[in-house]
Every structure is written in C-alpha cells, then in structure tokens.
XYZ file of C-alpha atoms in Angstrom:
592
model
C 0.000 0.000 0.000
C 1.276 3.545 -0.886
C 2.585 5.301 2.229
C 0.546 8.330 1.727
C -3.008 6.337 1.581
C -2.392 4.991 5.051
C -3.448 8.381 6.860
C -6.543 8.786 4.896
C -7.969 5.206 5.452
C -7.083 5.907 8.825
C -8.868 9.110 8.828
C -11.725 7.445 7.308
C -12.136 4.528 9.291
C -10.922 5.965 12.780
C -13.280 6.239 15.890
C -12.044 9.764 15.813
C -14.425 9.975 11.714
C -16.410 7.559 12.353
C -18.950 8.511 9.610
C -17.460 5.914 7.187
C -18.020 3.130 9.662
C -21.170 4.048 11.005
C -22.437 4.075 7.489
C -20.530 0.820 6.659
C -22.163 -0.817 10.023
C -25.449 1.039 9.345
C -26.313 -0.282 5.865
C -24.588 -3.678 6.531
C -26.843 -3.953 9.060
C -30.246 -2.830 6.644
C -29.075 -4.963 3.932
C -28.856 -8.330 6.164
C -32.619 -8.045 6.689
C -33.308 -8.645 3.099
C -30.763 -11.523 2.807
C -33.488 -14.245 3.807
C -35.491 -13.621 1.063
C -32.889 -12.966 -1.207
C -31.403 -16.736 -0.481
C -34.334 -18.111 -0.546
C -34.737 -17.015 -4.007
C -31.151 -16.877 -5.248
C -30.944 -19.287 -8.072
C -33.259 -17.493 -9.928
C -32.669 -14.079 -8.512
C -30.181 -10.999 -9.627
C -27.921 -9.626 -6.955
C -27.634 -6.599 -7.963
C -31.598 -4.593 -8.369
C -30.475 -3.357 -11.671
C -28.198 -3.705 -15.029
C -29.261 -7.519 -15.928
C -29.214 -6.649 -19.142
C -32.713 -5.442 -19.589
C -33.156 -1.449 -21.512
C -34.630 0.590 -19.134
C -35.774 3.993 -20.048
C -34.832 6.694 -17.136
C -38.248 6.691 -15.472
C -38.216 3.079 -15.528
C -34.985 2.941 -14.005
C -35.881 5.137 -11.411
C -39.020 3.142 -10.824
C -37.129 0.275 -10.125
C -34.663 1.543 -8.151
C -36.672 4.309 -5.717
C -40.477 2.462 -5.601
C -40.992 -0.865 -6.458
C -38.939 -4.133 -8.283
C -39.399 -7.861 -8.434
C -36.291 -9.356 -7.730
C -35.325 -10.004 -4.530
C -32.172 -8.422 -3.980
C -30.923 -6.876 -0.617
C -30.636 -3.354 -1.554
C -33.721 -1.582 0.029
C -34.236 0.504 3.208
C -35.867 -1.301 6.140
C -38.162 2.010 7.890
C -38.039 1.051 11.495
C -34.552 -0.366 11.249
C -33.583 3.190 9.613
C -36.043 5.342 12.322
C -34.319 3.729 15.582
C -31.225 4.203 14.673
C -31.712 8.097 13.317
C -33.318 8.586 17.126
C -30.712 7.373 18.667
C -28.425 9.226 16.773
C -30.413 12.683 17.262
C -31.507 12.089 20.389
C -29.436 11.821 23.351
C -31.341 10.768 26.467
C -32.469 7.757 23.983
C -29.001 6.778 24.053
C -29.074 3.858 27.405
C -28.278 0.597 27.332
C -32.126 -0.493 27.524
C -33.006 1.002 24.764
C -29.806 -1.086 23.381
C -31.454 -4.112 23.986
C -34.427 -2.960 22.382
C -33.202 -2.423 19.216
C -31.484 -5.471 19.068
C -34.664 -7.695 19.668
C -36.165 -5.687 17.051
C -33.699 -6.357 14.910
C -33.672 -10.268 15.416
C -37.747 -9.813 15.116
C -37.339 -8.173 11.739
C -34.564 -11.221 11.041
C -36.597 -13.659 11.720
C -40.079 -12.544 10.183
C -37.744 -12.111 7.105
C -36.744 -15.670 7.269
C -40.433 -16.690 7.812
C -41.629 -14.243 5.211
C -39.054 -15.821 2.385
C -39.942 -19.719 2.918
C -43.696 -19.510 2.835
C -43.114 -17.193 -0.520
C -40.384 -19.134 -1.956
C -41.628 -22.540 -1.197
C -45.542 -21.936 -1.611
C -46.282 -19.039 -3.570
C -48.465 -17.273 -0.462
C -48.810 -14.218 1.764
C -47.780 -15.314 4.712
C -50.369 -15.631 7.272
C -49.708 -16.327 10.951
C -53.172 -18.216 11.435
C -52.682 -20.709 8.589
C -48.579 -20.874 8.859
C -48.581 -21.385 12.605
C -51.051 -25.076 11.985
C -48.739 -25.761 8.785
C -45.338 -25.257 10.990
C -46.626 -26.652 14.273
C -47.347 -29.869 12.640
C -45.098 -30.674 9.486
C -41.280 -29.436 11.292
C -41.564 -32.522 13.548
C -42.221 -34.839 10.218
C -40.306 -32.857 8.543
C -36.765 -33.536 10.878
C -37.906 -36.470 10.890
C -38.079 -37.494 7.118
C -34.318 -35.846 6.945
C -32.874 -38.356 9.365
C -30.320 -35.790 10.460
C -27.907 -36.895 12.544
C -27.857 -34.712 16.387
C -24.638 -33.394 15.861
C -26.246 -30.936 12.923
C -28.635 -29.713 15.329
C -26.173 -29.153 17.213
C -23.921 -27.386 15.418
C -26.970 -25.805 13.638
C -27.521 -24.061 17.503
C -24.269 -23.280 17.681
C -24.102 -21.285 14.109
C -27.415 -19.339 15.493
C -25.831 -18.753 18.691
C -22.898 -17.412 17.183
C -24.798 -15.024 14.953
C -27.120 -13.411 17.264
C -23.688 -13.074 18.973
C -22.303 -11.333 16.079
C -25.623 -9.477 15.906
C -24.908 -7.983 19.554
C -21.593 -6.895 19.269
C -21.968 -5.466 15.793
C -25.051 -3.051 16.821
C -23.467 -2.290 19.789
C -20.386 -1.288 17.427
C -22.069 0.943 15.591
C -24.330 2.183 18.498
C -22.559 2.674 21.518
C -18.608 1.775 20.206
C -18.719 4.775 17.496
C -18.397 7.980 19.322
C -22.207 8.947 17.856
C -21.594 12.968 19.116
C -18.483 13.267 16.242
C -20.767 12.281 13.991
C -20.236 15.089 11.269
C -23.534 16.949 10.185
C -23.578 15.466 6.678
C -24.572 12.013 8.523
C -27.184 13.427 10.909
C -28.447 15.158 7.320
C -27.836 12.193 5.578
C -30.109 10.041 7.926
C -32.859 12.588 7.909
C -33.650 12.753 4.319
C -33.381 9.208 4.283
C -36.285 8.757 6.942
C -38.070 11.527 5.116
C -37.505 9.642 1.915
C -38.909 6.675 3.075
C -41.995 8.169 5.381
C -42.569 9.816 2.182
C -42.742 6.584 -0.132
C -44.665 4.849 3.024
C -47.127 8.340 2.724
C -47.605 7.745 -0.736
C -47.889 3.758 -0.907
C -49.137 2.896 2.484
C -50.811 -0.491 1.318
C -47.501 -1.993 -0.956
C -44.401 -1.305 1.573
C -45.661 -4.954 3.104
C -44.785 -6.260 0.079
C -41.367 -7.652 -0.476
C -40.859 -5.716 -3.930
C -40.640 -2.411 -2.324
C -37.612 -0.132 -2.151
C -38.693 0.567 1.657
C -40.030 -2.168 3.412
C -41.967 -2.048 6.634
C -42.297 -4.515 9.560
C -45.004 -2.407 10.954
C -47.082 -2.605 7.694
C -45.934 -6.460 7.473
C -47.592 -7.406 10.753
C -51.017 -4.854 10.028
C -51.756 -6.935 6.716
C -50.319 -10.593 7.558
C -53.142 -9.628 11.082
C -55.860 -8.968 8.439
C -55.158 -11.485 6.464
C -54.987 -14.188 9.579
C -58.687 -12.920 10.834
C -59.999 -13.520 7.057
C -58.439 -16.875 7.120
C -59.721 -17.532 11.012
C -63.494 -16.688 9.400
C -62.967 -19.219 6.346
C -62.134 -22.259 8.380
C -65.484 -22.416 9.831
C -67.086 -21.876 6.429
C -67.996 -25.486 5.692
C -71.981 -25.755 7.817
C -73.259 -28.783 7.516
C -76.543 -27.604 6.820
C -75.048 -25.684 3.967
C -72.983 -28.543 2.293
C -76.149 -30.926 2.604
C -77.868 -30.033 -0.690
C -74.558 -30.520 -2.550
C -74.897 -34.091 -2.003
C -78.110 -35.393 -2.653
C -76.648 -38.023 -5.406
C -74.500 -39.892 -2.833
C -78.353 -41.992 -2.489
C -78.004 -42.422 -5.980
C -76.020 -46.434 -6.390
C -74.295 -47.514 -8.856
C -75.243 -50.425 -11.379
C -71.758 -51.246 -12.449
C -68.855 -50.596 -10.968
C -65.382 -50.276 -12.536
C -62.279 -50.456 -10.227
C -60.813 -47.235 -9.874
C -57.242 -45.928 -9.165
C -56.800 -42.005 -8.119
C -53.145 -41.645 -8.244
C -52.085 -38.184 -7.299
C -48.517 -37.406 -8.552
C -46.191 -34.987 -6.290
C -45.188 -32.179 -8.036
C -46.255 -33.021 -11.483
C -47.114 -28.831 -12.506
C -47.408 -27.386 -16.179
C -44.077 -26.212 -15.542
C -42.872 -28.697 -17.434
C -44.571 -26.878 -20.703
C -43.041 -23.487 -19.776
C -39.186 -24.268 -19.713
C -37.357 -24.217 -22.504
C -35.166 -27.138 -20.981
C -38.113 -29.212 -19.667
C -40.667 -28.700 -22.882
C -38.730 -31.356 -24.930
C -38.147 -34.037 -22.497
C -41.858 -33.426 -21.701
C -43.541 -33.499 -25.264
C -41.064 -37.009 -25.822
C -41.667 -38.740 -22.912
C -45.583 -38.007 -23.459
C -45.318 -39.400 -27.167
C -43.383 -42.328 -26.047
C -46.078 -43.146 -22.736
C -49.057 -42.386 -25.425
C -47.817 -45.057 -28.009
C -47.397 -47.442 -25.153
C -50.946 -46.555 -24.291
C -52.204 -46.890 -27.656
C -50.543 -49.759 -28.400
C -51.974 -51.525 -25.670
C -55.815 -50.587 -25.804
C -56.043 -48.005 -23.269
C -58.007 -44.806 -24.595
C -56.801 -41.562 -23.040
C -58.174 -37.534 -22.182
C -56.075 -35.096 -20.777
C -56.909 -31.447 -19.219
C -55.332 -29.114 -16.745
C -56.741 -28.491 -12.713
C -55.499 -25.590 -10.753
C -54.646 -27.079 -7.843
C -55.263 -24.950 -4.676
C -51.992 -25.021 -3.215
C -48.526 -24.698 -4.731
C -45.493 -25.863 -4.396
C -46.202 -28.038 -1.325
C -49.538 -29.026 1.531
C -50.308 -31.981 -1.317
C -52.952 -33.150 1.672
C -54.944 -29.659 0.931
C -54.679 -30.314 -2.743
C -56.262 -34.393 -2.574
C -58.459 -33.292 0.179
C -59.957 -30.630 -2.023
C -60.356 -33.644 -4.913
C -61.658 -35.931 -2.490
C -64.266 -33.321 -0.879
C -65.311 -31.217 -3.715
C -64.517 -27.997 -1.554
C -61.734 -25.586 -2.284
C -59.082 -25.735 0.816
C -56.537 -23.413 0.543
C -54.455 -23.667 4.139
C -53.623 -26.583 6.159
C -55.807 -24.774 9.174
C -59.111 -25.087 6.662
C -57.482 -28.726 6.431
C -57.348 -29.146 10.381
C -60.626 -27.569 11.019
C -62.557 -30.416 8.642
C -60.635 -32.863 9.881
C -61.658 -31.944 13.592
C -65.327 -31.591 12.478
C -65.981 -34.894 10.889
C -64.332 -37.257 13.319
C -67.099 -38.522 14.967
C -69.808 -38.285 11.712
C -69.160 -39.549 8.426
C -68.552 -36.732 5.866
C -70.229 -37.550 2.234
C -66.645 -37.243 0.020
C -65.405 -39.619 -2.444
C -64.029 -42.482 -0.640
C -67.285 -42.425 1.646
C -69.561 -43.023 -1.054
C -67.983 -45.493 -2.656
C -67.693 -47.468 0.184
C -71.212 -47.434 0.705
C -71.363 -49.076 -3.077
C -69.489 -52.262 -1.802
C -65.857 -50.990 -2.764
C -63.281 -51.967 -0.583
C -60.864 -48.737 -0.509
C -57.440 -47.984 0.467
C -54.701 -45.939 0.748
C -51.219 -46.631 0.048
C -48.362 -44.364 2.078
C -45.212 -45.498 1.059
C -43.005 -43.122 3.016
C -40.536 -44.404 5.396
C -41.646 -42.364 7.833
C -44.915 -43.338 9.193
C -47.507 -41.200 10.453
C -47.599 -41.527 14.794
C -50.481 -43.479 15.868
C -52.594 -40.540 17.257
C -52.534 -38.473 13.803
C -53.150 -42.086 11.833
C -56.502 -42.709 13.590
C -57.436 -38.940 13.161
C -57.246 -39.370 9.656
C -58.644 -42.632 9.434
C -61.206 -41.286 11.124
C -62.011 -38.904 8.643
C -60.955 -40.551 5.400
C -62.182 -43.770 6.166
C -60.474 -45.915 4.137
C -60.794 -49.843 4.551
C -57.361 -50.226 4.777
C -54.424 -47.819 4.698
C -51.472 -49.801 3.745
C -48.351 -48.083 5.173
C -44.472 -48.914 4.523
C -44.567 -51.572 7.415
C -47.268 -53.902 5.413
C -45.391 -53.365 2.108
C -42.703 -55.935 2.867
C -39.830 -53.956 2.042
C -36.391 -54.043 2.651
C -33.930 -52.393 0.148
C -32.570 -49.262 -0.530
C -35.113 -45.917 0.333
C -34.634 -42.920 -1.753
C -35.147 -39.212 -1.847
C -37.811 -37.920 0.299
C -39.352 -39.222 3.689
C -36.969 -41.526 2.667
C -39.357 -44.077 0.634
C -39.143 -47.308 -1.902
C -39.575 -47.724 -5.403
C -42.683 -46.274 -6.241
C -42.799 -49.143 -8.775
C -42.534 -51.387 -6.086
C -44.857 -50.140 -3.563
C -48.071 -50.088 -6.487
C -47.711 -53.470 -7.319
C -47.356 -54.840 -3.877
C -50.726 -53.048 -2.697
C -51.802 -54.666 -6.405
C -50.849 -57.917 -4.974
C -52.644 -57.391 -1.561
C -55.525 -55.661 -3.333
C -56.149 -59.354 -5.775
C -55.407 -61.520 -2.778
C -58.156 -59.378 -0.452
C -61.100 -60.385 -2.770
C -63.250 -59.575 -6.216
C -65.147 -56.721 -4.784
C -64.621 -53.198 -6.706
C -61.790 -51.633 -5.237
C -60.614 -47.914 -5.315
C -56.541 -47.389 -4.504
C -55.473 -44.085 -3.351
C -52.029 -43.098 -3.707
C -49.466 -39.902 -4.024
C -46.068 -40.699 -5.772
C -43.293 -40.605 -3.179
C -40.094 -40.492 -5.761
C -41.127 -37.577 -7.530
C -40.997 -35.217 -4.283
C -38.392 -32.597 -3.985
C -35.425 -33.175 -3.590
C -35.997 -35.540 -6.577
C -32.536 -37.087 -6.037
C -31.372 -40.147 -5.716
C -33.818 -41.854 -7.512
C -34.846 -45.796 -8.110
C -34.152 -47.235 -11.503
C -37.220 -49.087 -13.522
C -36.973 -52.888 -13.009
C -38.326 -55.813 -15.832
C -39.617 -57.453 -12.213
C -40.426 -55.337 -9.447
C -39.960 -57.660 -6.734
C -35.952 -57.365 -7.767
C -36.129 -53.751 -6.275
C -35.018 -54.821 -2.834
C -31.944 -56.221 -4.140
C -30.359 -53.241 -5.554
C -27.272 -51.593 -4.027
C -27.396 -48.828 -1.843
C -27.293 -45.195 -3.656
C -25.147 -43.150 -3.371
C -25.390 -40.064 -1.468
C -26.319 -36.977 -2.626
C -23.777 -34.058 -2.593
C -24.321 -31.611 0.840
C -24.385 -28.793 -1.444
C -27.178 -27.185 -2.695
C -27.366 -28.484 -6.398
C -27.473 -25.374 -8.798
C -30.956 -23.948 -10.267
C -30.186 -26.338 -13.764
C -29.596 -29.222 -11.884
C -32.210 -29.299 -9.733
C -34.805 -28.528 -12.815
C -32.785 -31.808 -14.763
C -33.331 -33.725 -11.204
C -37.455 -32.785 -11.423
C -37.638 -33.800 -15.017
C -35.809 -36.758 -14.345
C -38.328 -37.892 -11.640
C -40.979 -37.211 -13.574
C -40.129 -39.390 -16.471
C -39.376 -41.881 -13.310
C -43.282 -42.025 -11.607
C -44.770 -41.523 -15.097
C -43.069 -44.411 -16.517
C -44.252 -46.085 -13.409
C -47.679 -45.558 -13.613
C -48.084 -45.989 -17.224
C -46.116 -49.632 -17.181
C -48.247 -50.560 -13.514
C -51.352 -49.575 -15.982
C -50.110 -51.663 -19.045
C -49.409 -54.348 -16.849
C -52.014 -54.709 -14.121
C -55.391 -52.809 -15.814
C -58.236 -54.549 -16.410
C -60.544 -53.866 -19.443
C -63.350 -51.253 -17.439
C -60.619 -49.812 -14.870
C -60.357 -46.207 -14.522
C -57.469 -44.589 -13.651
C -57.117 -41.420 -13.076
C -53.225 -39.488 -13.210
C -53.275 -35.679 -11.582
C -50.606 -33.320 -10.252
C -51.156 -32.480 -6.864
C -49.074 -28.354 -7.169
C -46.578 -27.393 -8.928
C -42.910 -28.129 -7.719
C -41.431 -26.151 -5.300
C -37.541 -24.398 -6.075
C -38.313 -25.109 -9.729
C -41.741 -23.482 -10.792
C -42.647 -19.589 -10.509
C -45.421 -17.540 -9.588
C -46.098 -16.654 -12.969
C -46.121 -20.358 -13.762
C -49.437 -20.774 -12.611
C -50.984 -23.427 -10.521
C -51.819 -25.595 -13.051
C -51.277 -29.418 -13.027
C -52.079 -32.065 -15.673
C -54.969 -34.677 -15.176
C -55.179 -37.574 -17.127
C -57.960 -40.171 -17.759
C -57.248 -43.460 -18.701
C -59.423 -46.385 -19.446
C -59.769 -49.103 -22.052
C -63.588 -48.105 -22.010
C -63.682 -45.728 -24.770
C -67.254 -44.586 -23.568
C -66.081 -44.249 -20.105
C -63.168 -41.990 -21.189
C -65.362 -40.150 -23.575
C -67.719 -39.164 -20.985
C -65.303 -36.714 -19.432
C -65.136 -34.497 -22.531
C -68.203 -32.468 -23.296
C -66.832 -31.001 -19.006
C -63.423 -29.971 -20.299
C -61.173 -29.426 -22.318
C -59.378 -32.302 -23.287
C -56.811 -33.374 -25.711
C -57.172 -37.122 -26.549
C -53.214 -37.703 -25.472
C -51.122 -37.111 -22.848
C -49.974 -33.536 -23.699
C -52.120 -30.794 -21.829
C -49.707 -28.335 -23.916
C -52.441 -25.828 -25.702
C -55.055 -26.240 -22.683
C -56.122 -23.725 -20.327
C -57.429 -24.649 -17.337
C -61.542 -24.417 -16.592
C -61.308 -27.049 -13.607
C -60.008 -26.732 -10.347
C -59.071 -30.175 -7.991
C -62.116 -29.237 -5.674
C -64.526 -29.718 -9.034
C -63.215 -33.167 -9.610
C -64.813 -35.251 -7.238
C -68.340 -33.477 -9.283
C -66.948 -34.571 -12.542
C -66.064 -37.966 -11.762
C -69.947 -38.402 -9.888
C -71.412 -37.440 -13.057
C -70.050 -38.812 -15.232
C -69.877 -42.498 -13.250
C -73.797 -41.752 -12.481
C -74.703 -40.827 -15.545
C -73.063 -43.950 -17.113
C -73.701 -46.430 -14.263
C -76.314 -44.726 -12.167
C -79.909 -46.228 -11.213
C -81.541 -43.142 -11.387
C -79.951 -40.838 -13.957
C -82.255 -37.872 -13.198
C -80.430 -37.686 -9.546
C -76.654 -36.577 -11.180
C -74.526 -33.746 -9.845
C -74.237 -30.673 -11.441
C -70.602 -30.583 -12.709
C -69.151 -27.673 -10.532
C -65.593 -26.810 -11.597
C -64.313 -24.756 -8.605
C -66.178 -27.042 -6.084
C -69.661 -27.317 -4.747
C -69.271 -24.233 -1.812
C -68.076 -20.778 -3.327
C-alpha cells in the first residue's frame, strides 16, 4: 500500500471519523434483513436490483430503483430499522443501554419474520399468514426432521451457528451504536439520515398499502404485521365456512347407487405442474416422454383424455390439494385442512371415498413413506378418510434401498405390492389411493425401472447426494428426471395390471417447489385413462381435453375441488340407477 493512503484510510475509518463506519455498520446492518429472502430465491434471482441486461428507459430505471422491483435483492431501506437508529443518533437521552437491547430484539424480530416471510413465498407461492402458517409449521417441522434423518450433531452445530450469529448481531449493533463515538458524527450524517427517513416516510405516505410487500424499495415490519393480522382474521373466518346444513344439498346423489362398478385408481402425482410446458429445458423431455407413454398406451388398448386443474396449493400441503379432490370444496391452508378434519371425526362426511364405500368398494390408501404417520394423527385421519385399509411402509414388505424424500421405496414397487394385496383381499370393486413418493423434492437419488419389481429390494445402496445445494439447472434436470421416473411407473403398472373397465385417473397435486414460478401458474395435468372408450369419452363435453397425454395448448376451466363433481357425473350418468339424480358438474367445487 502507498505510504501516503495509510493516513486517509485511517482518517476514514478511525473512531475519531467515524462517519465511514457508522455508514458501513449502518447499511450492513439494513441490507442483512433482506438476505433471507434474497437466499431463498437466489438461483433465480439478480444480486444486484439493476443492469441484468434489460433497456430501461430513465423513469423506468428510477421506478425500479426508488419504488418498487421484483427481484429479490438486498438493496432496500428497512423504515423502522432506519427510524431507531436516526433517534438514537439525534436524540441523546435515547441513548441507554435499555433502549440497546431494544433495538437489538427488534432487529432479530425483523430477522426472523424475514426468514419466515421468504420460505412460505419461496416454497408456496403465499402471503404469509400467521393463522394458517402457525397449523402448517406446528405440525409438518416434527415430520419434517424427521423425514431428513439428520444426525444430532447438525442440530447441534446448527444451535451453535445461530448462537454465534445473534452473537455477532450484539456486538456489531453495539459497534455501531454505543462503540462509534455517535456525538463526532459530522452533520452530513445526521443530514444524511434525515432525508433518508423523510424519503422513506414519504414513499410509506404515498404507498401505504404496498411497503408490506417484499418488492418495495422501503419495506416495513409495521405494515408487514397490520396486513399478515388482516389477512390471519380472514383466514380464522374461512375455516369455519364449511356448515353442515349448507354442504347438505350438494350431495343429494351420494343416495343415488351404482349399477356397475369399474375399479378405480386415483393416483395423485407430487409435483407433477405445467411447468414442465413453460421451460425451454423441460418442454422437450416433456412433449417425448408423453409421445413415447401415449404409443405405449395406444398400443396396448387403453383410450386416453387429458386437461389441466389448478390445484389450490402450490409448491407443497399436497394433503390440501387431494383433500380438495376428495371433498369437492376448495381448501386453501392446512388450518381449513385441520378444522374439517376436527369436524368430521365422529360423523361420516359424504366425500369420495365415503360413497364409494357405501357401493361395496373396498378402498385404500397406500403411504409409502418411510416415515410413518404416529399413531394418534393415523386414527385422526382414518377417522375422517375412512379408508378400509391404509397400507403403510410396514405392510409393504420392504427391505432395500429408500430414496429421496421421507426416505421411501420404489414407487414401482410399492403399487404393485398393494396390487398384490388388493387381488389376494377379494373380487369386490376396489378404489386405490395413492401420491407418488419419488417424484418429491429433492428428486434425487432416484430408483431405476426394473423388468420385475420384486428385484427392487436387491439393488445396491445409492449413493449419497452431494451436501451442497445443487445449482438452479440441476435441480430442474433432477425434477424432469423424476418425472419421467413415476410416469413411466404408472403408465407400465397400468399396461401391466389394468383390467378392461378400470379407470385410472393421473393428476398433479401443485406445482414443484424451487423449480416453478409464480407466474407459472398453478396448473397441473390430469389424465384419464381407461380401455372403455365410452367411459373416457364421458369426461369431454366437461373440459377441455386433448385425446393424449400432452395438456400443452389447454387452459385450465377445472379446479381439484370440481373433480370429485366430474367424476360423480359422469360415473352416475353412465352407471347410475336413477340418472335424473346426477350432480351438477361444478368446476371450482360445490361451496363458493
């Protein structure tokens, strides 16, 4: 270093000027509360809020930087952070060592609503909502841990980390705080800070109802809180919306039986989203393997119609999403979820698997994750599902390698050993249940296809996935690569195990977290299969669908909670004793 720089960086960065450093601590400080939802976005964010390339004309620019952007990048002012520490610089009796401690909690508040704030928006696409979060967090983290198998010595060392940065929290505000002499701050800083707190009380005076929104230039905890409260009473007032008296009428036709009854299979597949037709790097993997499952279909007698749903959840909560199918109402929060759940335990509720129990199926539900479900939240939802038998990973028989998420076994080899159980149980109609296991995030490692599925046990271990985070591309070519996986599955445990008046039916549950994006939609595809042409035909005149497996050119008209409608009519009006007592079809459910 030159010998003549040395005094000026010294001047610079001295206690005796501190403005340097108190700026440098200051906006340090700021920035860190944005870096949550930066991360949690950062494989398909920009660091830097402008200059990706993009023409901007100077208004635009200005727009972006001063009022509002989308992408998620750390350079914003947080108001409260910047008010508490301009009064403590301009007032002096504010400056005591409780009001130290003070800030500091505030700070780790605003830290850790950030953090909150950036999963739920990352991960599912929603406001965040205290009422409906604190039901979703309260009871997935412990089955959540769980399904990671983590060993204790990273949650240990994961307490240590926080401890150490709340630690370097402390000392850092108190730094810049009460280590900086604040009364040599020079005038240009106490200026500086003012027309910054003007500049944002002005923005917050002029756009009071967006600075709760992350894509603000000023950002306020205050206003965060105010509409995540009104948005938590609206949600409190929905979960009761579902009276009995009120849903009654909806189901008259559940006294309406059924003269013939095909076996049916309701597959739900995890994170199968019309993503896959709005990437450039996903499209032609998607539009092959669909040719290459259709001629297999084709070839083999089975008639096909495919449509979109919007599911009502995204990117995760796939027990909303089947729930709404099941139910024909529109759940949108695991606390709506909870709240039906609590109210039918002790009466019967008239969805799906209900009714066609009461038409001599025998139904069940296959859960092929590792990790079972505890005895007391089993029974709950036995208790409200009702199946006849919920085969879980214990009955299945299996014991080779697990994979990817909970973890779980060959989806291949968990449908054809509930097949196997399902033929030996009897010739009554059965209905199967299921939600693919392999194609959940993280979609890696995956099982290979086997010529005999009972062969899966005897595979070798796989290897373990890299610690790292896998890059944005990688993780999209790990999704499409689970995809082809479960749909190759399904379509080969159809081919091989259908009978001539089954019905299957294929749907996404949401689209897949870390890879999809808002403006991606909440589409998934839905596909009916059945070598009853009629049967398959039936669905049409409801929908629009393509007669293949590509959903491509479709838009969307039904929702998950209109399916259970669908599939009554159309089953009643083909197979019904008294046709003139048929559901209406209602796409978006029976309840508005």
């Amino acid at each position: 270093m030159c010998p003549l720089q040395k005094p000026l960086l010294k001047r610079l960065f001295s206690k005796n000027h501190p403005d340097w450093l108190f700026w440098g601590c200051l906006l340090l400080l700021n920035f860190l509360l944005f870096l949550p939802i930066y991360l949690f976005q950062a494989e398909r964010a920009s660091f830097w809020p402008v200059g990706n390339g993009t023409a901007f004309s100077v208004a635009d620019w200005l727009q972006t930087l001063f009022v509002q952007r989308s992408n998620p990048d750390i350079f914003r002012l947080h108001l409260e952070w910047l008010g508490l520490v301009t009064l403590w610089v301009l007032l002096r009796p504010l400056r005591r060592r409780r009001v130290l401690l003070l800030i500091f909690l505030v700070l780790v508040g605003q830290l850790l609503y950030a953090t909150y704030e950036g999963f739920i928006r990352s991960f599912y696409l929603l406001d965040p909502t205290f009422y409906n979060d604190y039901f979703l967090f309260w009871d997935m983290t412990g089955n959540v841990l769980r399904g990671l198998h983590l060993p204790l010595w990273v949650y240990a060392a994961g307490a240590v980390a926080l401890g150490g940065l709340l630690l370097a929290l402390w000392r850092l505000l108190r730094f810049l705080l009460l280590g900086l002499p604040t009364e040599r701050l020079s005038v240009w800083t106490r200026a500086g800070l003012c027309v910054l707190l003007l500049g944002a009380l002005g923005e917050t005076a002029v756009f009071p109802t967006d600075i709760g929104q992350p894509e603000t230039a000023v950002s306020s905890l205050v206003m965060k809180l105010l509409e995540n409260s009104g948005r938590s009473r609206l949600a409190y007032a929905r979960v009761n919306q579902f009276n009995s008296d009120n849903l009654a009428p909806h189901y008259q036709f559940t006294h309406n039986n059924l003269t013939q009854k095909p076996d049916i299979y309701l597959l739900f597949v995890e994170s199968y989203g019309s993503v896959l037709y709005q990437r450039d790097d996903l499209l032609p993997a998607t539009l092959r393997l669909h040719n290459e499952l259709m001629d297999k279909l084709r070839d083999n007698g089975w008639n096909v119609a495919s449509t979109r749903s919007e599911a009502p959840t995204w990117g995760g909560a796939s027990w909303v999403s089947y729930t709404s199918a099941l139910t024909g109402l529109r759940l949108e929060s695991h606390a709506q979820f909870l709240a039906l759940l609590d109210k039918y335990q002790e009466r019967p509720f008239p969805h799906l698997i209900n009714y066609l129990h009461d038409q001599g199926y025998r139904t069940y539900r296959l859960s092929s994750i590792g990790t079972e479900l505890d005895e007391t939240t089993l029974a709950a939802y036995q208790q409200f599902y009702r199946f006849d038998q919920w085969l879980q990973f214990s009955d299945l028989d299996y014991n080779g390698p697990l994979y990817g998420w909970g973890p779980s076994p060959p989806d291949q080899y968990a449908l054809n050993a509930a097949e196997t159980q399902m033929e030996a149980a009897g010739d009554e109609p059965h209905l199967l249940f299921f939600l693919t296991q392999n194609s959940h995030y993280p979609w890696n490692p995956l099982p290979t296809l086997a010529d005999d599925w009972r062969t899966l046990p005897d595979l070798p271990q796989p290897p373990v996935p890299p610690a790292e985070r896998p890059s944005y591309d990688v993780l999209r070519q790990h999704y499409m690569t689970a995809v082809d996986y479960d749909l190759k599955t399904l379509v080969d445990f159809i081919v091989e195990q259908g009978d001539d008046n089954d019905l299957f039916i294929l749907i996404g549950d949401h689209q897949p977290a870390r890879v999809a994006r808002y403006s991606d939609g909440w589409d998934t595809p839905v596909h009916i299969i059945s070598r009853n042409a009629d049967l398959v035909d039936a669905f049409r005149p409801y929908a629009d669908f393509s007669h293949s497996l590509s959903t491509r050119d479709i838009t969307a008209t039904l929702h998950h909670e209109g399916l259970y409608s669908l599939l009554m009519r159309v089953l009643l009006t083909q197979y019904g004793s008294d046709p003139t007592n048929v559901p209406d079809y209602a796409p978006g459910g029976f309840v508005d």
